[in-house]
Short mmCIF file of C-alpha atoms in Angstrom, two decimals:
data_model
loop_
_atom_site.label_atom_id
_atom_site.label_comp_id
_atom_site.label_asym_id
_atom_site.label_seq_id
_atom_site.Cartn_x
_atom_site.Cartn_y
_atom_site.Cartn_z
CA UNK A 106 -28.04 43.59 22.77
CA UNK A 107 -25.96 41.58 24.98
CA UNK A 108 -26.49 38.19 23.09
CA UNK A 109 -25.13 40.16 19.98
CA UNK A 110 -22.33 41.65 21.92
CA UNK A 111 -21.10 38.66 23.04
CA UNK A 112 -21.58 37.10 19.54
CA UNK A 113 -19.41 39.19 17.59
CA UNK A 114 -16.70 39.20 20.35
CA UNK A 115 -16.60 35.44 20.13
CA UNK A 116 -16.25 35.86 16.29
CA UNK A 117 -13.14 38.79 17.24
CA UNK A 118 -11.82 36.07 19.20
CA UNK A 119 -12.21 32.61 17.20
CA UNK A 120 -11.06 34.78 13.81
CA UNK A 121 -8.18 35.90 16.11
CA UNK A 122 -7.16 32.27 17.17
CA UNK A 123 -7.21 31.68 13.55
CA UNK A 124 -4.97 33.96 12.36
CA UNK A 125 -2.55 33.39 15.14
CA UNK A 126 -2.31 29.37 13.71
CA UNK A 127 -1.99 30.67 10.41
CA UNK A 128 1.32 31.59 9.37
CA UNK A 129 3.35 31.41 5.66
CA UNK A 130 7.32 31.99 5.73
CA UNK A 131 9.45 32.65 2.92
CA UNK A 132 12.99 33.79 1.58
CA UNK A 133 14.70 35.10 -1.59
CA UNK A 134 17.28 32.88 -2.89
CA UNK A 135 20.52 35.37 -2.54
CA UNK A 136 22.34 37.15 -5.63
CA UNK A 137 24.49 34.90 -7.05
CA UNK A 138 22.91 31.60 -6.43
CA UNK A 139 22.20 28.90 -8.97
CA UNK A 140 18.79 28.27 -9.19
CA UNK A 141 16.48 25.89 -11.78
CA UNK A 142 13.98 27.04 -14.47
CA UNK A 143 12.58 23.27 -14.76
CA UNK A 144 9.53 24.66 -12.07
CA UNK A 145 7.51 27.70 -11.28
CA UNK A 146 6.34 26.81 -7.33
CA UNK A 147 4.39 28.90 -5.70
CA UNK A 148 3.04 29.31 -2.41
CA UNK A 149 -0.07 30.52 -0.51
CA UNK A 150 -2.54 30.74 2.49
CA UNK A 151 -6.29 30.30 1.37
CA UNK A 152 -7.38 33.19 -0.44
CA UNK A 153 -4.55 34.83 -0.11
CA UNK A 154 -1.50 36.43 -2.71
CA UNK A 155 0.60 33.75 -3.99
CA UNK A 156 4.36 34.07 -3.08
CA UNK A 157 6.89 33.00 -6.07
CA UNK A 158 9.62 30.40 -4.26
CA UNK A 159 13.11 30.51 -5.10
CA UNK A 160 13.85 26.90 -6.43
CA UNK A 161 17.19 26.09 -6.17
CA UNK A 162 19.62 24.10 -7.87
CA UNK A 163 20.68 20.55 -6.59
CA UNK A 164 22.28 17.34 -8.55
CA UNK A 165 21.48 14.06 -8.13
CA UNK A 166 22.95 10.53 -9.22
CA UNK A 167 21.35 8.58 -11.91
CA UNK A 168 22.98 5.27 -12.16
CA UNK A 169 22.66 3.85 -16.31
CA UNK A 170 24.00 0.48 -16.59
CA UNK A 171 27.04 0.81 -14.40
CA UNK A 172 27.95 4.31 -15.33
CA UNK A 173 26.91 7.86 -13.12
CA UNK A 174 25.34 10.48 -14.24
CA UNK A 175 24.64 13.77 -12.71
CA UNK A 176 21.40 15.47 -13.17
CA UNK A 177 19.49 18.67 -12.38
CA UNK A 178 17.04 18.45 -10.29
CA UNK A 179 14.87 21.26 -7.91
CA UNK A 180 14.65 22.17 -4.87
CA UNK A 181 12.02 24.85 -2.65
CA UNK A 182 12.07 25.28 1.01
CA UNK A 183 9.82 27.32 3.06
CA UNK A 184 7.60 27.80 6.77
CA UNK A 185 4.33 27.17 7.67
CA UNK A 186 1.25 27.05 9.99
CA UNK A 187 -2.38 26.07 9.13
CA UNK A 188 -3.50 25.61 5.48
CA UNK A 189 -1.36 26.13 2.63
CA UNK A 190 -1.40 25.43 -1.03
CA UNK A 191 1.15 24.86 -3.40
CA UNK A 192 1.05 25.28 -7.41
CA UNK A 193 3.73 23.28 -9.18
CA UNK A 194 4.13 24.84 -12.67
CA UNK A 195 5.74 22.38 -14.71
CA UNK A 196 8.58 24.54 -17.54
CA UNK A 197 9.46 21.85 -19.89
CA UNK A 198 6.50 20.84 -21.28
CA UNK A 199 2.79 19.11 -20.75
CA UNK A 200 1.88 17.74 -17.61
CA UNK A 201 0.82 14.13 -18.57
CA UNK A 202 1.06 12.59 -15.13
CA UNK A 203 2.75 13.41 -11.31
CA UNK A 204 3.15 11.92 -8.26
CA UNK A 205 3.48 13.62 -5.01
CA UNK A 206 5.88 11.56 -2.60
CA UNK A 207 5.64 9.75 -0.34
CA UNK A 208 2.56 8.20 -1.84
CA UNK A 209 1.78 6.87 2.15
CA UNK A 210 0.79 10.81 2.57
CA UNK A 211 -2.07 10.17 -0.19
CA UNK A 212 -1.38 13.89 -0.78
CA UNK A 213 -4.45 14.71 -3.42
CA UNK A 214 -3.48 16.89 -6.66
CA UNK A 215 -4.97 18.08 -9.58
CA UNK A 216 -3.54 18.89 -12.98
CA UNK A 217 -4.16 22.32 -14.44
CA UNK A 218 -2.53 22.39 -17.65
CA UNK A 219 1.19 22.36 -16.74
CA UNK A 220 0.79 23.07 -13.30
CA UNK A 221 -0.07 20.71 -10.46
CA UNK A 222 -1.83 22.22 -7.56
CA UNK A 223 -2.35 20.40 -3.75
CA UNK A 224 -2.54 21.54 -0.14
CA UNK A 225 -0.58 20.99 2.68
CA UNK A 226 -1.78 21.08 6.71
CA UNK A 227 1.69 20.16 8.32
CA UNK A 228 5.06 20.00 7.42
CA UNK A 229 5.63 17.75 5.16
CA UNK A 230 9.44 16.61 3.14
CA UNK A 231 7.80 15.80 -0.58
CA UNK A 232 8.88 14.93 -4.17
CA UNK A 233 6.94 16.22 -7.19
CA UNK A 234 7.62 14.25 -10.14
CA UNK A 235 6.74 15.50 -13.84
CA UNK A 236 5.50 12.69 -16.32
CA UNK A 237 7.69 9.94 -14.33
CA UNK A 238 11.11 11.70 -13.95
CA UNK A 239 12.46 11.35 -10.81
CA UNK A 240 16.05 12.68 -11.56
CA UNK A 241 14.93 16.17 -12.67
CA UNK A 242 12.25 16.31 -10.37
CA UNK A 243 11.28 18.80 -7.63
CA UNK A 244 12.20 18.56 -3.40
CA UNK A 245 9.62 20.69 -1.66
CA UNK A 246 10.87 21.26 2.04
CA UNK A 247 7.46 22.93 4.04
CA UNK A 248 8.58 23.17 7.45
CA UNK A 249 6.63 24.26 10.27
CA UNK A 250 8.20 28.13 11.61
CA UNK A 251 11.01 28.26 13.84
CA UNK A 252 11.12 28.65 17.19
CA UNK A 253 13.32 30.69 19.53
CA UNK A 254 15.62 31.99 16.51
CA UNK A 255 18.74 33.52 18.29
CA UNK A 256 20.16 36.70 18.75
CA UNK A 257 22.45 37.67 16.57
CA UNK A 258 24.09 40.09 19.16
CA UNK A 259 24.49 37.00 21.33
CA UNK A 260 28.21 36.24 21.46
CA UNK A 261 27.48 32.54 21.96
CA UNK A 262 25.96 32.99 18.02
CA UNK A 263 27.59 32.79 15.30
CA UNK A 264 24.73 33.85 12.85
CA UNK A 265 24.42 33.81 8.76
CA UNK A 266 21.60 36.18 7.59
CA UNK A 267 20.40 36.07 4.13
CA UNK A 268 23.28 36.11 1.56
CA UNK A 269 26.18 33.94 0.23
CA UNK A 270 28.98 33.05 2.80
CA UNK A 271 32.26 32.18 2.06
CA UNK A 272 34.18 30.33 5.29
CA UNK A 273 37.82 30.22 5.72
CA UNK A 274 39.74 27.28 4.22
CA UNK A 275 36.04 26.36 3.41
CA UNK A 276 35.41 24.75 6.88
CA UNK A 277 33.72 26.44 9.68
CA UNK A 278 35.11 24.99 13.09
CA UNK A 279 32.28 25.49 15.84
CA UNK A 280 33.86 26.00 19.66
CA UNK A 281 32.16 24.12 22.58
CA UNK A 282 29.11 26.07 23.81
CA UNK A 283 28.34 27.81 20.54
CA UNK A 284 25.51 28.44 18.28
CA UNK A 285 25.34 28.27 14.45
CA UNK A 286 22.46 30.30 12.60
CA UNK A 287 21.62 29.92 8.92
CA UNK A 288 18.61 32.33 8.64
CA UNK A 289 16.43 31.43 5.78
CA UNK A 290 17.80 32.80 2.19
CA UNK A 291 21.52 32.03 3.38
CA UNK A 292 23.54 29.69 1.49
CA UNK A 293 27.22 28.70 3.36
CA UNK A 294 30.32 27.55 1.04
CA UNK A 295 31.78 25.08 2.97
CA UNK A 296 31.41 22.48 5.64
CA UNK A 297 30.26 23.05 9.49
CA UNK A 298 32.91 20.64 11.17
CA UNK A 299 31.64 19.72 14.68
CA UNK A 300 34.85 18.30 16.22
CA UNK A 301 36.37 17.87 19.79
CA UNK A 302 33.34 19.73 21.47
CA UNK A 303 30.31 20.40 23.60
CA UNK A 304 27.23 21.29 23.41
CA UNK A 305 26.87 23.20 20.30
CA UNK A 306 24.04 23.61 18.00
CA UNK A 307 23.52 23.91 14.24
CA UNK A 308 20.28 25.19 13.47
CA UNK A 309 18.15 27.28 10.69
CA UNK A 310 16.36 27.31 7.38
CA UNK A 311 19.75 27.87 5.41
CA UNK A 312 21.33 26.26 2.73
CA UNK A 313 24.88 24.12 2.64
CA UNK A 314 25.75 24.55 -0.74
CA UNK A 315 24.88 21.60 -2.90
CA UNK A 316 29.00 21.45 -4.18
CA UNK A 317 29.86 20.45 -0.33
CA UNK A 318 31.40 17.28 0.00
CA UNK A 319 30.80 16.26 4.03
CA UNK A 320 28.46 19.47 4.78
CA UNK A 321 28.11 18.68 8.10
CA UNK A 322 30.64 16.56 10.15
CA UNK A 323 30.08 15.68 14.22
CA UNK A 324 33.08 13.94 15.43
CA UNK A 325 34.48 13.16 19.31
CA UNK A 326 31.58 15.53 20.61
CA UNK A 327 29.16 15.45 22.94
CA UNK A 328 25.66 17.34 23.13
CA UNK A 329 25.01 18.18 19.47
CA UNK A 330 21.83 19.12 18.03
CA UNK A 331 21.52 19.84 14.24
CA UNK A 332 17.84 20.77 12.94
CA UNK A 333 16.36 22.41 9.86
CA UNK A 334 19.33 22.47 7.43
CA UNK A 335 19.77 21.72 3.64
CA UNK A 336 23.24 19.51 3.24
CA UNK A 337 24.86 16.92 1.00
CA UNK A 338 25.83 15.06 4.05
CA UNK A 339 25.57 14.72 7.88
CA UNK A 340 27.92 12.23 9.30
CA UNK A 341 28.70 11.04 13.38
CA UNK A 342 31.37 9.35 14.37
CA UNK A 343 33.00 8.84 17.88
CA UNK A 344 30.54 11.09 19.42
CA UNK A 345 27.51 11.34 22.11
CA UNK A 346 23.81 12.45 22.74
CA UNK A 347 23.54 14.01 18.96
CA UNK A 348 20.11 14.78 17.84
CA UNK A 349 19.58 15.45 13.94
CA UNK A 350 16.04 16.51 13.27
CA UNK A 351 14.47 17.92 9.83
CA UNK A 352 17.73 17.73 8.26
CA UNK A 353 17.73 17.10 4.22
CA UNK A 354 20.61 15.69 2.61
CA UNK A 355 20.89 14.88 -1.01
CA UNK A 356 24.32 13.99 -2.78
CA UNK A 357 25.52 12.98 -5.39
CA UNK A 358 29.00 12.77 -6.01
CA UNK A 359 31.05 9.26 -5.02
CA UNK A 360 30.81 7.76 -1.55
CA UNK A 361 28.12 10.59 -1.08
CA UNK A 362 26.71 8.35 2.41
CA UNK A 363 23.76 10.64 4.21
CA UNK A 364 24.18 10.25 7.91
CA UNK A 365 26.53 7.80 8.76
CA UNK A 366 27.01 6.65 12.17
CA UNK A 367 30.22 5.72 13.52
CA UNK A 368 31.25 4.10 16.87
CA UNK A 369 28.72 6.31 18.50
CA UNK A 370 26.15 6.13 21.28
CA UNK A 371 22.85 7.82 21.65
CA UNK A 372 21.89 8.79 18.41
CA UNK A 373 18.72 10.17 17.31
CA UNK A 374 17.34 11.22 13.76
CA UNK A 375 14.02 12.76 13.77
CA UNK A 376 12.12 13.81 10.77
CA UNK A 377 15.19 13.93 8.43
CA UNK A 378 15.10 13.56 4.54
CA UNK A 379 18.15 11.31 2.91
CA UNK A 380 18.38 11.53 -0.77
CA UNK A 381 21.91 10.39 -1.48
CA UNK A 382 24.49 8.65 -4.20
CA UNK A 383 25.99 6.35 -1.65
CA UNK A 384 24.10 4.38 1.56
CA UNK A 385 20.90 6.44 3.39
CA UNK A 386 21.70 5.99 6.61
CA UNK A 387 24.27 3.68 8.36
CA UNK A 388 25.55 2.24 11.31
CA UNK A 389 29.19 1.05 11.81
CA UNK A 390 31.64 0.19 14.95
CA UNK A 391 35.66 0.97 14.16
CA UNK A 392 35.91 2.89 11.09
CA UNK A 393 37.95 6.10 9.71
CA UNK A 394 39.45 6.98 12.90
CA UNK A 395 36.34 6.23 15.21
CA UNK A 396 36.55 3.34 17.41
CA UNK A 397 33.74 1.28 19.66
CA UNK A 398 30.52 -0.22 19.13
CA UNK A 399 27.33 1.94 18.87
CA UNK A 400 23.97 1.54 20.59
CA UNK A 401 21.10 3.67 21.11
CA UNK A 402 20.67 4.85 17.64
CA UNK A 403 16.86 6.25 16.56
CA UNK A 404 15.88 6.99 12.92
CA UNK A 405 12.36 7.80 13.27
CA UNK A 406 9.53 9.89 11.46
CA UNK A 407 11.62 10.19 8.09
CA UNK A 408 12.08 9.50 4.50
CA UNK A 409 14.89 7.38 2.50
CA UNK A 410 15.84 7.45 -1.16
CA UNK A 411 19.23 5.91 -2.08
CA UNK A 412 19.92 6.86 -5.83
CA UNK A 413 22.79 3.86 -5.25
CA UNK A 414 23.36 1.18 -2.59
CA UNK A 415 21.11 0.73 0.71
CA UNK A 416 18.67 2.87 2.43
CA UNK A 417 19.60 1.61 5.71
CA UNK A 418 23.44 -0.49 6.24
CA UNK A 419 24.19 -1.74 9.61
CA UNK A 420 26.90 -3.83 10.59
CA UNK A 421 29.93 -4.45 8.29
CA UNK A 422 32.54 -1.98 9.71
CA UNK A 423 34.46 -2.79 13.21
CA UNK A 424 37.53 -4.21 14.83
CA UNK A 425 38.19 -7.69 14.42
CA UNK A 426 40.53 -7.72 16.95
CA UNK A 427 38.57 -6.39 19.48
CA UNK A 428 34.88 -7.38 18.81
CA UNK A 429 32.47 -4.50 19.15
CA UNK A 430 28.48 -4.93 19.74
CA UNK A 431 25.97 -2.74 17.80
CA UNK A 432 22.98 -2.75 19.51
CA UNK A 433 19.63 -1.32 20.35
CA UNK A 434 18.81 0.42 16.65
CA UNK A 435 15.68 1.59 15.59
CA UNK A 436 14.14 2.47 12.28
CA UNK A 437 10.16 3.70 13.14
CA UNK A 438 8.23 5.00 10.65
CA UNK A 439 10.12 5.12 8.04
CA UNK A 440 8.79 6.04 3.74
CA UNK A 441 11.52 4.43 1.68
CA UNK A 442 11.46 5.94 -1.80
CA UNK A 443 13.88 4.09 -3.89
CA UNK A 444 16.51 1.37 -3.53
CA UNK A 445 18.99 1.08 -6.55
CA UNK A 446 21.97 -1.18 -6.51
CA UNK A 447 23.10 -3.83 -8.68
CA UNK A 448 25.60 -5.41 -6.59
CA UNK A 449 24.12 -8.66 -5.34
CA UNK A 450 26.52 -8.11 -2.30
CA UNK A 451 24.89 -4.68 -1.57
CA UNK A 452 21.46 -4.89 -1.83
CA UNK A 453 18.46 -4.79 1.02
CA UNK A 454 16.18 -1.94 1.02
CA UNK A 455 16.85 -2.87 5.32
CA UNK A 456 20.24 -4.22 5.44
CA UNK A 457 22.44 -5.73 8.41
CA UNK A 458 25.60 -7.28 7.04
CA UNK A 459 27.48 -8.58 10.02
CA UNK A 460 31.69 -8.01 9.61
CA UNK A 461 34.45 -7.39 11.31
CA UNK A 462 33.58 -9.99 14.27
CA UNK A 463 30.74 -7.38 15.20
CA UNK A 464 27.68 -8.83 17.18
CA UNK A 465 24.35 -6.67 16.26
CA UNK A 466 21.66 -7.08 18.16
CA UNK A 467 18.00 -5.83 19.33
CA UNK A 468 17.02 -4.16 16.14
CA UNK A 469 13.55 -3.04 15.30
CA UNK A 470 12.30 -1.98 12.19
CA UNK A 471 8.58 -0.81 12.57
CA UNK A 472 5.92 1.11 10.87
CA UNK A 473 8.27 0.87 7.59
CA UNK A 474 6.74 1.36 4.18
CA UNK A 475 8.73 0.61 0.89
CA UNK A 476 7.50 1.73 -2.39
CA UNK A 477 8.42 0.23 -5.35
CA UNK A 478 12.33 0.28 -5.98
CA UNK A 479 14.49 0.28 -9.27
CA UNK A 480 16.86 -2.65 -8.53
CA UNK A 481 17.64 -4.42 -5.04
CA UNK A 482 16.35 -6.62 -2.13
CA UNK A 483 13.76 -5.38 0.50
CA UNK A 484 15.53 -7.40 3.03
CA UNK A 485 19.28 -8.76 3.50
CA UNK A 486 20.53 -10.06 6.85
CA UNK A 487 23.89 -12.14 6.63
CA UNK A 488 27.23 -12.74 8.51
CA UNK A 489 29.64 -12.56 5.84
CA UNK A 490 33.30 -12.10 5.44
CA UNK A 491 33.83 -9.53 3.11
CA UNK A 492 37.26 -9.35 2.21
CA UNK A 493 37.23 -6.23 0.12
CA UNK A 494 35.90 -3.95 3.68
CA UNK A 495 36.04 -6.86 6.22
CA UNK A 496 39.46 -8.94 8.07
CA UNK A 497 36.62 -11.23 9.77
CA UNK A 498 32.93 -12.44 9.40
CA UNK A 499 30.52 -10.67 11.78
CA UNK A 500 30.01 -12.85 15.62
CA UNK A 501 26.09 -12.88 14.85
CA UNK A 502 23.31 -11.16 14.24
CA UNK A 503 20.43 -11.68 17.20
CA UNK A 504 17.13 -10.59 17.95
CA UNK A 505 15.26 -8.73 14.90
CA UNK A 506 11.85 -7.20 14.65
CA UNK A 507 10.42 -6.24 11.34
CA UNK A 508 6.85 -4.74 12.65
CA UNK A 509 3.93 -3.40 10.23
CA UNK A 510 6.58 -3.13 7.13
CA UNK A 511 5.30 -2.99 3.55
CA UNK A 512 6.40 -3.32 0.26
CA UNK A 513 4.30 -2.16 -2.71
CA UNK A 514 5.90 -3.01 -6.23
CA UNK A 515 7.29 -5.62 -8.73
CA UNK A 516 10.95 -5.26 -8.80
CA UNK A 517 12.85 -6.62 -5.90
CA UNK A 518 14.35 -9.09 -6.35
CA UNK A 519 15.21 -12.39 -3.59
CA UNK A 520 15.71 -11.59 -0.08
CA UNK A 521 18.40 -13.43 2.13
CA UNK A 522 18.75 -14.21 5.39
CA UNK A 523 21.78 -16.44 6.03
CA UNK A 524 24.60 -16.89 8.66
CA UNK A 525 28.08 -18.08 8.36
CA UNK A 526 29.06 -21.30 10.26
CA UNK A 527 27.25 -22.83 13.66
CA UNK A 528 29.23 -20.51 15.66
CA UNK A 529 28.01 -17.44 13.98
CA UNK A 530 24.37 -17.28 13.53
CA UNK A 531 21.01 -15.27 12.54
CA UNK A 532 19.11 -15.84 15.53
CA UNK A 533 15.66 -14.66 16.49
CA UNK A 534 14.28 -12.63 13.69
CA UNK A 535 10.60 -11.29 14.08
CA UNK A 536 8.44 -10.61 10.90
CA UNK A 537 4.73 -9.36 12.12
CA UNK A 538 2.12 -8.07 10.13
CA UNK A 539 4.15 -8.12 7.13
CA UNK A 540 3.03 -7.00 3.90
CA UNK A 541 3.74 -7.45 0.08
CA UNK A 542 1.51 -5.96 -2.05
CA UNK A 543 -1.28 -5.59 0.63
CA UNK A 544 -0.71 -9.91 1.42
CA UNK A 545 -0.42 -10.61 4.81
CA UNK A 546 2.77 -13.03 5.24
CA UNK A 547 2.11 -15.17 7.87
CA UNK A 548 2.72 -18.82 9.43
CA UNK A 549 -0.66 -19.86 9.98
CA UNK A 550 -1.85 -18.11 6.36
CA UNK A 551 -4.87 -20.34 4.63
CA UNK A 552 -3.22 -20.36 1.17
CA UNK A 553 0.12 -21.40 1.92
CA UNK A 554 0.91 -25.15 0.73
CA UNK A 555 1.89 -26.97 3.83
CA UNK A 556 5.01 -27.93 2.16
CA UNK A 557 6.01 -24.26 1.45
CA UNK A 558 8.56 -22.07 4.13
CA UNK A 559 6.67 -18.88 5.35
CA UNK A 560 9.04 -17.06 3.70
CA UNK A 561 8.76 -18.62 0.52
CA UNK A 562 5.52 -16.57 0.46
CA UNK A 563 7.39 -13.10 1.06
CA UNK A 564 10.03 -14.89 -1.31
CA UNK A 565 13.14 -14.62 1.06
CA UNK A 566 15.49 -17.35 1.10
CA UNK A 567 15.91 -18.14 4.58
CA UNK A 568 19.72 -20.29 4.33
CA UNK A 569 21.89 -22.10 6.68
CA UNK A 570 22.96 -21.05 9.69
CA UNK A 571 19.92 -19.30 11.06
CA UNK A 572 17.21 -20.54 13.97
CA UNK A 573 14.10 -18.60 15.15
CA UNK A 574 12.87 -17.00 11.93
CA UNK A 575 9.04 -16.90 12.13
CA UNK A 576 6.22 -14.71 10.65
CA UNK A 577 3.20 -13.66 12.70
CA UNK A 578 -0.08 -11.65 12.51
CA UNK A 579 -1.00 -9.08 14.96
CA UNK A 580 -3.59 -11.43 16.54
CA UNK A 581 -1.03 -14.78 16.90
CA UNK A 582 1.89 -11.72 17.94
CA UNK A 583 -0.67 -10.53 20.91
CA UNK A 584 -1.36 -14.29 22.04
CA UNK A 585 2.55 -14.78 22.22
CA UNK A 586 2.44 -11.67 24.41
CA UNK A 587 4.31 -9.44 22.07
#
């Protein structure tokens, strides 16, 4: 009797531990808002009632030729803990194929008539694309649940519940010490300017609407933390200790840059998702206002699509009369998406273009996988002078490290590494365990004619001006002690 007793309370106890991991959270897109009838998605725990998602309305940039185009595409957001699955209900048509995105998640689907149907066990920042479309395609936003939401009685909140919000001037101002709410289900009109402050926090499940131009600007602050939001844009300039994490912007209007950095120190993205119509992600010294160098600056544990120009920029913006050093940047474990740009002077899927006299240096690009782009290079490091954005050519460009990056695809086109004269170099750039198409790129690789550069192989044109450029393998990088 005791032996049973003690059974069933351990099944009371493990079916209790369950449920407490288990946990679905979702919101009602408010009257008024635009949504999209291109997808049904809904949502569910195992076994349980599917919820119908709000999908919202969002426009992207489709570059034909040289011309842009906007287009409709989706967009669902909700919480979770555990097991969930999704069903993807496809309103146009037939399902004839889909991908689920980032393909490095190897996220498995199956097609039920017009619906495509997967799970998900942790958070995850996807794209579900319908018969090859990737401009009308669906953003799917699972988060895990927040965490210590605040009290809206709390006069150091300043909290949006469900609903539209209209903001004076259409620019919220944030005081020093304050926090900004955006439950799930609300939607602000306007921008959240972060400017001249301290320690304030921007932080939710809420929407910036998609017609925002700069929906979230941090400048000469200190002690920012942004997490959770939906944005066009989430730019830092002149500012200090700012953390950005699960943040999605997609743009897709001109200059429509994601998260900029600007003469800033101690940056760090975490988990963020950049869909934009202008660079991904970028780092620059002097520029609009901002002036120093920047160093310290994470991007880590995210996902890059540039519908025009680079996933990640560094380098061509700073003062040429006072030289500025960008240093210490890291990109770790990274999914780029797409790359589109047919400007040969703008291409490189990981770009450092060295103006402005800057010097950039210690840069490490690890754990970096690049599916297969429209139209671009995977890699472009150069000291140029620029005239069009630059009064000088960059000082140098010095210690590298692309680490475990891959490239999957057919379409990109030459790489370039090149300096500028014997006074401003590429120095010192690391390629290990470097991938195209699942080859290993590597000095000491068997089928490499002894007459052929290394990077001949990974068919990057290595030009003047550069010294230290080699490609190792994880066992010849361990013997060199690295």
């Amino acid at each position: 009797m005791l032996r049973k007793y003690l059974f069933l309370l351990i099944l009371v106890l493990v079916g209790n531990i369950a449920f407490s991991q288990s946990k679905l959270v979702t919101w009602d897109a408010p009257l008024g808002t635009v949504l999209n009838k291109d997808f049904t998605v809904k949502v569910r725990q195992p076994g349980g009632e599917w919820k119908v998602l709000s999908t919202y309305l969002i426009k992207v940039d489709e570059v034909r030729e040289t011309k842009h185009h906007i287009e409709d595409a989706s967009m669902v957001t909700f919480d979770f803990m555990g097991t969930v699955e999704v069903a993807v209900t496809y309103n146009k048509g037939k399902v004839n194929t889909a991908k689920v995105r980032p393909l490095s998640y190897d996220i498995p689907f199956q097609i039920v008539d017009n619906t495509v149907i997967f799970s998900l066990d942790c958070p995850r920042n996807l794209s579900v694309e319908v018969n090859g479309d990737i401009f009308h395609n669906l953003h799917l936003f699972a988060n895990k649940p927040e965490e210590n939401v605040p009290d809206k009685n709390d006069p150091d909140v300043i909290y949006y519940g469900p609903g539209i919000h209209e903001v004076d001037n259409g620019e919220l101002k944030v005081p020093s010490g304050k926090t900004v709410y955006l439950a799930g289900g609300a939607v602000l009109m306007g921008r959240v300017l972060i400017e001249n402050v301290n320690d304030v926090k921007l932080i939710g499940r809420g929407i910036i609407d998609h017609s925002i131009k700069k929906g979230i600007w941090i400048a000469n602050s200190q002690n920012v933390y942004v997490e959770g939001i939906v944005t066009t844009q989430c730019g830092t300039g002149g500012s200090n200790n700012v953390t950005i994490r699960n943040v999605k912007s997609i743009s897709y209007y001109g200059w429509g840059d994601g998260m900029n950095v600007l003469a800033s120190n101690n940056v760090l993205f975490d988990g963020v998702f950049c869909r934009n119509s202008d660079d991904c992600t970028t780092v620059y010294g002097t520029r609009l206002g901002f002036e120093g160098g920047c160093s310290n600056i994470t991007m880590r544990n995210s996902t890059l699509w540039a519908d025009v120009a680079h996933p990640i920029f560094i380098g061509i913006h700073g003062n040429s009369n006072k030289p500025e050093v960008l240093e210490n940047l890291n990109y770790i474990n990274i999914d780029i998406l797409d790359h589109q740009e047919k400007q040969l002077d703008y291409q490189g899927c990981m770009a450092i273009n060295a103006g402005d006299n800057n010097l950039i240096r210690k840069v490490r690009f690890e754990n970096i996988r690049v599916e297969d782009f429209r139209h671009g290079q995977l890699i472009n490091l150069r000291i140029f002078y620029n005239e069009k954005y630059c009064s000088a050519p960059g000082r140098g460009i010095e210690d590298v490290l692309f680490k475990n990056i891959s490239y999957s695809g057919k379409n990109a086109e030459l790489s370039v590494i090149e300096g500028y004269n014997e006074e401003r170099q590429v120095k010192n750039v690391r390629f290990e365990n470097l991938r195209i198409n699942d080859r290993l790129i590597y000095d000491e690789m068997s089928d490499k004619p002894a007459w052929y550069k290394t990077s001949d192989m990974a068919r990057i044109y290595v030009g003047a001006h550069t010294e230290g450029i080699v490609f190792l393998d994880s066992s010849s990088a361990m013997a060199d002690g690295h």
